[in-house]
mmCIF file of C-alpha atoms in Angstrom:
data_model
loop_
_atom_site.group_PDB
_atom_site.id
_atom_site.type_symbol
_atom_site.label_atom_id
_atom_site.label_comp_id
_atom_site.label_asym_id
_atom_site.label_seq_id
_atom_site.Cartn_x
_atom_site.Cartn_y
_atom_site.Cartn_z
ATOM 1 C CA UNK A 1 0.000 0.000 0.000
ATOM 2 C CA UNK A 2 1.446 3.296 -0.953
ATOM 3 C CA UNK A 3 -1.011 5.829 0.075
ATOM 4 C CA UNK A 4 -3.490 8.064 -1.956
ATOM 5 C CA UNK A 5 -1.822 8.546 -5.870
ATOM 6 C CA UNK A 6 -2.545 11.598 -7.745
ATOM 7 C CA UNK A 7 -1.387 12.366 -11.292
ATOM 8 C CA UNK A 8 -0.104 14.675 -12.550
ATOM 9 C CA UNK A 9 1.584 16.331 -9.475
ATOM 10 C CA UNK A 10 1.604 19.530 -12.034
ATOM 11 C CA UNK A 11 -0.796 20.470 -15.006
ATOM 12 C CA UNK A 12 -0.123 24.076 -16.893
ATOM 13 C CA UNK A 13 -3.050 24.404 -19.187
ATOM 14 C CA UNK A 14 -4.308 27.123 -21.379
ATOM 15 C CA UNK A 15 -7.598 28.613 -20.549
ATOM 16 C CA UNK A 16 -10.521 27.169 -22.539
ATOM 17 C CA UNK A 17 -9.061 23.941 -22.221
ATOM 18 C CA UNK A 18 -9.866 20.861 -20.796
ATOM 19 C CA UNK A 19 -7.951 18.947 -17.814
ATOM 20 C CA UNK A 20 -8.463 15.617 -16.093
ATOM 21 C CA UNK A 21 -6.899 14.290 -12.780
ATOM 22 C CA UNK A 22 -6.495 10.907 -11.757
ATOM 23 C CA UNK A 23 -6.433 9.730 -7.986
ATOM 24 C CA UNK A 24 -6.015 6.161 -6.739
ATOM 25 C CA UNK A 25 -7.359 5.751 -3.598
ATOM 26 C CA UNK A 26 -5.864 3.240 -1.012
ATOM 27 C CA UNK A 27 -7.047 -0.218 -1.889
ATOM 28 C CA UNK A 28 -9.435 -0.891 1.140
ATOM 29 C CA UNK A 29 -11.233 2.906 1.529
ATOM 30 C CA UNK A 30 -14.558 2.770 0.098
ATOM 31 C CA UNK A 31 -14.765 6.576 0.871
ATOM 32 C CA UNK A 32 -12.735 9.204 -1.645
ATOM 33 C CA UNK A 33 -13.399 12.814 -1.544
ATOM 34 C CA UNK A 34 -11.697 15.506 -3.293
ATOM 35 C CA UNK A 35 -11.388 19.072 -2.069
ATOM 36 C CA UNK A 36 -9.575 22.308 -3.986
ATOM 37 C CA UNK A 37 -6.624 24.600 -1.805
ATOM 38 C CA UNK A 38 -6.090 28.044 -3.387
ATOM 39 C CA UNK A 39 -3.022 29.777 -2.083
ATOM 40 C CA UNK A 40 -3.713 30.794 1.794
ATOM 41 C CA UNK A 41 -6.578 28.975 2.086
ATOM 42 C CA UNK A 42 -7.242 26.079 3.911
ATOM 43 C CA UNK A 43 -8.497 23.085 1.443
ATOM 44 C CA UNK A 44 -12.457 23.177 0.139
ATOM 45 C CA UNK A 45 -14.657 20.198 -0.439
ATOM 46 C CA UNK A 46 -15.912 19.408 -3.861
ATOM 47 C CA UNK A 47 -17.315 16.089 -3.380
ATOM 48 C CA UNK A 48 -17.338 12.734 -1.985
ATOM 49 C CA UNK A 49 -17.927 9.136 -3.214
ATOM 50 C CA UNK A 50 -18.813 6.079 -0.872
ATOM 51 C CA UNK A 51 -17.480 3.246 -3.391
ATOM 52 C CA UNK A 52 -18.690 4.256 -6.663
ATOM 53 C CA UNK A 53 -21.849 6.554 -5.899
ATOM 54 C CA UNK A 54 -21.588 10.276 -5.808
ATOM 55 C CA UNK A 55 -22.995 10.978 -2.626
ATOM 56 C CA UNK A 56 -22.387 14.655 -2.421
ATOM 57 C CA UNK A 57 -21.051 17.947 -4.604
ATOM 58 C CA UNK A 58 -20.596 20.980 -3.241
ATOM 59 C CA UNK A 59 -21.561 24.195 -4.754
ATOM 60 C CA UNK A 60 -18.285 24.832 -5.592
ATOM 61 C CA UNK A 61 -18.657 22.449 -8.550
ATOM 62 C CA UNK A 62 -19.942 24.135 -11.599
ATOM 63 C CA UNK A 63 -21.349 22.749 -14.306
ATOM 64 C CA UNK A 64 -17.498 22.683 -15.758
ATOM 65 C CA UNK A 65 -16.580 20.173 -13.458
ATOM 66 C CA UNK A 66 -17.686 16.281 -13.434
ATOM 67 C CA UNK A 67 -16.140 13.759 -10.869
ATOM 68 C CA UNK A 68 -16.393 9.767 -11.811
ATOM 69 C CA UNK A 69 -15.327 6.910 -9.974
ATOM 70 C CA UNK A 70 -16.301 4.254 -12.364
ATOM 71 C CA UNK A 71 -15.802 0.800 -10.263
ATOM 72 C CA UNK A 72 -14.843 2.273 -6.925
ATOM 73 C CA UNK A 73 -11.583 2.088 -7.177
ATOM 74 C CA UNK A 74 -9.596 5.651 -8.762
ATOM 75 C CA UNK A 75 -11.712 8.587 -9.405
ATOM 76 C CA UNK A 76 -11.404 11.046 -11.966
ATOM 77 C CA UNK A 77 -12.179 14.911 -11.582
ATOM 78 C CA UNK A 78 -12.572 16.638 -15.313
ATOM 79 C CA UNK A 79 -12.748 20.552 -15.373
ATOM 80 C CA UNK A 80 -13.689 21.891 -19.320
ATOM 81 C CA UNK A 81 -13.313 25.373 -20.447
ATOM 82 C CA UNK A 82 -10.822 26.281 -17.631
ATOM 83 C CA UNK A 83 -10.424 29.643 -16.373
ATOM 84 C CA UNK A 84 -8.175 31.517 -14.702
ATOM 85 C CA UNK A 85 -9.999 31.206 -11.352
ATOM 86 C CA UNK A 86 -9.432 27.337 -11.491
ATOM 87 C CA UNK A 87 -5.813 27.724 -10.854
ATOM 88 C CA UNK A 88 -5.534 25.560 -7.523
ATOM 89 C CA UNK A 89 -4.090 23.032 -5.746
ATOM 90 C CA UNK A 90 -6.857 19.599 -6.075
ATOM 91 C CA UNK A 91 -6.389 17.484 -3.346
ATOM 92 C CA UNK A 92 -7.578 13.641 -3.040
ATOM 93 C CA UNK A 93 -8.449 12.097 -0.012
ATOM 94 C CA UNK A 94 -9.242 8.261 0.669
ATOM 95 C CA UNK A 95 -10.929 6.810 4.404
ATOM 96 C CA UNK A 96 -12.348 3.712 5.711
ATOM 97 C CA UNK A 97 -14.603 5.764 8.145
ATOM 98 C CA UNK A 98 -13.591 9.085 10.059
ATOM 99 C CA UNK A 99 -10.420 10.552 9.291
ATOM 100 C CA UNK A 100 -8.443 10.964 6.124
ATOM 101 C CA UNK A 101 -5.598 9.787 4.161
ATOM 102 C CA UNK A 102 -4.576 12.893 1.338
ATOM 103 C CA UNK A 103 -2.360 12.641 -1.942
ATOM 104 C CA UNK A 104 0.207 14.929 -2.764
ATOM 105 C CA UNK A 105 -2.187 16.910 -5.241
ATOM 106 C CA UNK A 106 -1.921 17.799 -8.524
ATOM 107 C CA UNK A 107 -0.948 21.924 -8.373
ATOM 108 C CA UNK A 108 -3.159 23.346 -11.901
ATOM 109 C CA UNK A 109 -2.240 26.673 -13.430
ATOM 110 C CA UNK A 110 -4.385 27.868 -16.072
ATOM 111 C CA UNK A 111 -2.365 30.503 -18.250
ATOM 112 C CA UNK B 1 -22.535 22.316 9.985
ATOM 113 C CA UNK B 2 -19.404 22.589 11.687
ATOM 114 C CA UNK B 3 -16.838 25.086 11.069
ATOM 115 C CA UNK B 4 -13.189 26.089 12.737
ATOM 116 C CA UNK B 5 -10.956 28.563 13.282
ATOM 117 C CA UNK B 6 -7.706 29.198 13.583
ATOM 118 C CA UNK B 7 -6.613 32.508 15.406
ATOM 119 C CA UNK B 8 -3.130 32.715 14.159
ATOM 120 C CA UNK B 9 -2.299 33.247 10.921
ATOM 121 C CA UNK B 10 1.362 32.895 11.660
ATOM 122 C CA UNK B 11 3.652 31.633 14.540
ATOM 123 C CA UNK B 12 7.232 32.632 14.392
ATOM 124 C CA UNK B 13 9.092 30.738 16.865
ATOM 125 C CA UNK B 14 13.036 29.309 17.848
ATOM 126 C CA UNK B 15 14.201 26.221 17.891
ATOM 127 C CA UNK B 16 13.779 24.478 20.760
ATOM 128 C CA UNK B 17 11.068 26.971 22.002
ATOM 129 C CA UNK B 18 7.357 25.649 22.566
ATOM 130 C CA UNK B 19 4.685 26.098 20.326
ATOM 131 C CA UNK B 20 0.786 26.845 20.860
ATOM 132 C CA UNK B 21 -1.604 26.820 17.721
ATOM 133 C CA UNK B 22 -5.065 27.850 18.447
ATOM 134 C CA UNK B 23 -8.392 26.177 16.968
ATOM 135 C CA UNK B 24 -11.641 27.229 17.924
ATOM 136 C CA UNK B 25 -14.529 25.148 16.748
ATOM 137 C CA UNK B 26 -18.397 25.520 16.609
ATOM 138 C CA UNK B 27 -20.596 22.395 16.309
ATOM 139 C CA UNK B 28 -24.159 21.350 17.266
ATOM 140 C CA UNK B 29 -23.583 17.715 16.754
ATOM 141 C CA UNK B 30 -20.807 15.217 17.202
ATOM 142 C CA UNK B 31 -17.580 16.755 17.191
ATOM 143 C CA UNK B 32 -14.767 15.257 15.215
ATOM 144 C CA UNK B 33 -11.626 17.307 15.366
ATOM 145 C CA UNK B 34 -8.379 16.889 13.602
ATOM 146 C CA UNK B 35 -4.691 18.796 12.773
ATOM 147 C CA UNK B 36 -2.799 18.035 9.566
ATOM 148 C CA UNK B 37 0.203 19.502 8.264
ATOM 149 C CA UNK B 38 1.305 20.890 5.050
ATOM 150 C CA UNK B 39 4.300 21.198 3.614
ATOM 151 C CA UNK B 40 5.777 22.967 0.579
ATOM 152 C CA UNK B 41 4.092 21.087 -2.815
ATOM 153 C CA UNK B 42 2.680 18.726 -0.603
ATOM 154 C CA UNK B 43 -0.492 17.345 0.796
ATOM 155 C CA UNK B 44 -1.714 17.183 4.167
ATOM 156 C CA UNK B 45 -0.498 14.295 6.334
ATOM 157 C CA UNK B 46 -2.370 14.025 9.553
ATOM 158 C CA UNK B 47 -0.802 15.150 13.019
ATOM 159 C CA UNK B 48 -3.389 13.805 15.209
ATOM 160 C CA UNK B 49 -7.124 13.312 15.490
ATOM 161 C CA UNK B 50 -9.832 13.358 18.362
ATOM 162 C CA UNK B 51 -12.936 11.269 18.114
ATOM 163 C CA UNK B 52 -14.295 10.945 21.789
ATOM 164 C CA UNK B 53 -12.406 9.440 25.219
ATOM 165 C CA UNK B 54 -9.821 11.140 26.534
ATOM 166 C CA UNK B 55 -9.379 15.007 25.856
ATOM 167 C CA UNK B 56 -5.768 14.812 25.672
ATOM 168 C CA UNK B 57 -4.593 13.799 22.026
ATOM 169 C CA UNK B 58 -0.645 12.500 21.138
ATOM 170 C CA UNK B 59 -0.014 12.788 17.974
ATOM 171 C CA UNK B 60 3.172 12.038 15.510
ATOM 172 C CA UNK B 61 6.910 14.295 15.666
ATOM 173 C CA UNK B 62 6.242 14.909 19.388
ATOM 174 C CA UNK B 63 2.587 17.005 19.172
ATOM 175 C CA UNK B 64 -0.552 16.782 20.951
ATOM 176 C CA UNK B 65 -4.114 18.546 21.432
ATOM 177 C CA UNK B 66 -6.161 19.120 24.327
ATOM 178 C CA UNK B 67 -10.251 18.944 23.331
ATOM 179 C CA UNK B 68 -12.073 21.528 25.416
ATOM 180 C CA UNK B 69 -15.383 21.234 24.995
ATOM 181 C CA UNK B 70 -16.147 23.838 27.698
ATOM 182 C CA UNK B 71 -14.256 26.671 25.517
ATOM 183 C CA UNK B 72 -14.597 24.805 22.132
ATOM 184 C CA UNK B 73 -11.057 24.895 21.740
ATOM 185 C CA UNK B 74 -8.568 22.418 20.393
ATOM 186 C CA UNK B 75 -5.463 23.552 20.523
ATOM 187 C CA UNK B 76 -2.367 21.918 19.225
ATOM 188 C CA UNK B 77 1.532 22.406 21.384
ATOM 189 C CA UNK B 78 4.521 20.926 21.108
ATOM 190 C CA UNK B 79 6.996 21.662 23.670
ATOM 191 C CA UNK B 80 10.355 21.613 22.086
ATOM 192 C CA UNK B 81 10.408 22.524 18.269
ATOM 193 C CA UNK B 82 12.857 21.898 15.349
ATOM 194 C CA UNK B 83 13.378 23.510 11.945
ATOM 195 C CA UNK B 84 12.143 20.552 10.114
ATOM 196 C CA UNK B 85 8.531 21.583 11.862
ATOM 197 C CA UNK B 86 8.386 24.924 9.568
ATOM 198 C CA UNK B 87 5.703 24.229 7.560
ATOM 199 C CA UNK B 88 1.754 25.449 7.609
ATOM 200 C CA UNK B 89 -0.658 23.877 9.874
ATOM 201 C CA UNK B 90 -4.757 23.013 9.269
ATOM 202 C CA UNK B 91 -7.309 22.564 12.014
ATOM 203 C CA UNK B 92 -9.991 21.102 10.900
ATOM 204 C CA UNK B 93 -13.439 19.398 11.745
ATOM 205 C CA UNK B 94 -16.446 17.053 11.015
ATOM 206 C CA UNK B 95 -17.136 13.523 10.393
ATOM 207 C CA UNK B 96 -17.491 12.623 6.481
ATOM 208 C CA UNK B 97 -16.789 15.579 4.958
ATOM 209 C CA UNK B 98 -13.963 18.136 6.939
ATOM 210 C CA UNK B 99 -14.295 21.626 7.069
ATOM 211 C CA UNK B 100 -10.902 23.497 7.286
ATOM 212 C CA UNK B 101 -9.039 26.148 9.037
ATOM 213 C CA UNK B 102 -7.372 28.818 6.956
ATOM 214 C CA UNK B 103 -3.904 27.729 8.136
ATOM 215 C CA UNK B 104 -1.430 29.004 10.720
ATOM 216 C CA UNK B 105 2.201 29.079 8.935
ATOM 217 C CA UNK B 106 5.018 28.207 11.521
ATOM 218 C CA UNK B 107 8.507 29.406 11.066
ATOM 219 C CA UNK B 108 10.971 28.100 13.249
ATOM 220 C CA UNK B 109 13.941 30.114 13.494
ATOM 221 C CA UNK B 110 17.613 28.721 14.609
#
């Protein structure tokens, strides 16, 4: 077991295009959630899957953003038509129950 | 929902010195509190964690929390600190989904 996996760990992007993150979960968690950090802030939630239903998006997520996790296992968080604003840090987190295990993140700058 | 707060923004402090980071929380439910730390181009790894029992948390590298549910409060010490604990700290609280702190940057100084 090595943790939560996120790829890319870096993604520069032109705005108007679209970007998709990976995260592989530890094996056993049934719960993965993924939250955004802008610079200074503390991290946001954006949503949260209990194996592979959606259970919960947060306002945060427009229309421009879609999270999948297909079989329960990785998850996938697709932003189209980014904008400047997206730039952020997008953090995955895995869990069993209460408490968290986070990724590294994969830093996005939209240029 | 619950929410937290972190009073300092930033904690200079020397080496070897002791170090108090202060979390206020408000809840009407079950309390789940927890500190993570963040360093540069990193993610958060988790410091320590309070679910119920005993108000006095140990956590990894040497820190610990005390739960007050009287003042809300969870505040996170350690009492002797080294440069390799610079790095930016995150309160935070809830049970599924965590609502953060905005962070309390500590810069330990030689």
């Amino acid at each position: 077991d090595t943790g939560v996996s996120q790829d890319p760990r870096h993604k520069i992007t032109k705005r108007g295009q679209n970007v998709t993150f990976r995260c592989d979960p530890i094996s056993e968690h049934n719960r993965l959630y993924w939250y955004r950090q802008t610079l200074g802030q503390g991290p946001e939630f954006l949503t949260y899957f209990q194996n592979e239903a959606q259970l919960e998006k947060s306002r945060l997520l427009s229309d421009r953003f879609s999270a999948e996790r297909p079989k329960g296992s990785f998850s996938t968080l697709e932003i189209q038509r980014t904008e400047q604003g997206d730039s952020a840090m997008y953090l995955c987190a895995s869990s069993p129950d209460i408490g968290y295990t986070f990724g590294s993140g994969t830093r996005l700058t939209v240029v | 929902a619950q929410s937290v707060t972190q009073l300092d923004s930033q904690v200079p402090v020397f080496e070897e010195a002791p170090v108090e980071l202060r979390c206020n929380y408000s809840s009407s439910v079950s309390v789940y509190l927890f500190w993570y730390v963040q360093y540069p181009n990193q993610g958060l790894q988790l410091l320590l964690k309070y679910l119920s029992g005993s108000t006095l948390v140990k956590g990894i590298n040497g820190f610990e929390a005390e739960f007050n549910k009287s003042q809300t409060s969870f505040h996170l010490r350690k009492p002797s600190v080294h440069i390799s604990d610079t790095a930016e700290y995150f309160c935070a609280g809830g049970d599924y989904k965590l609502s953060f702190g905005a962070g309390t940057t500590v810069t330990v100084r030689a």
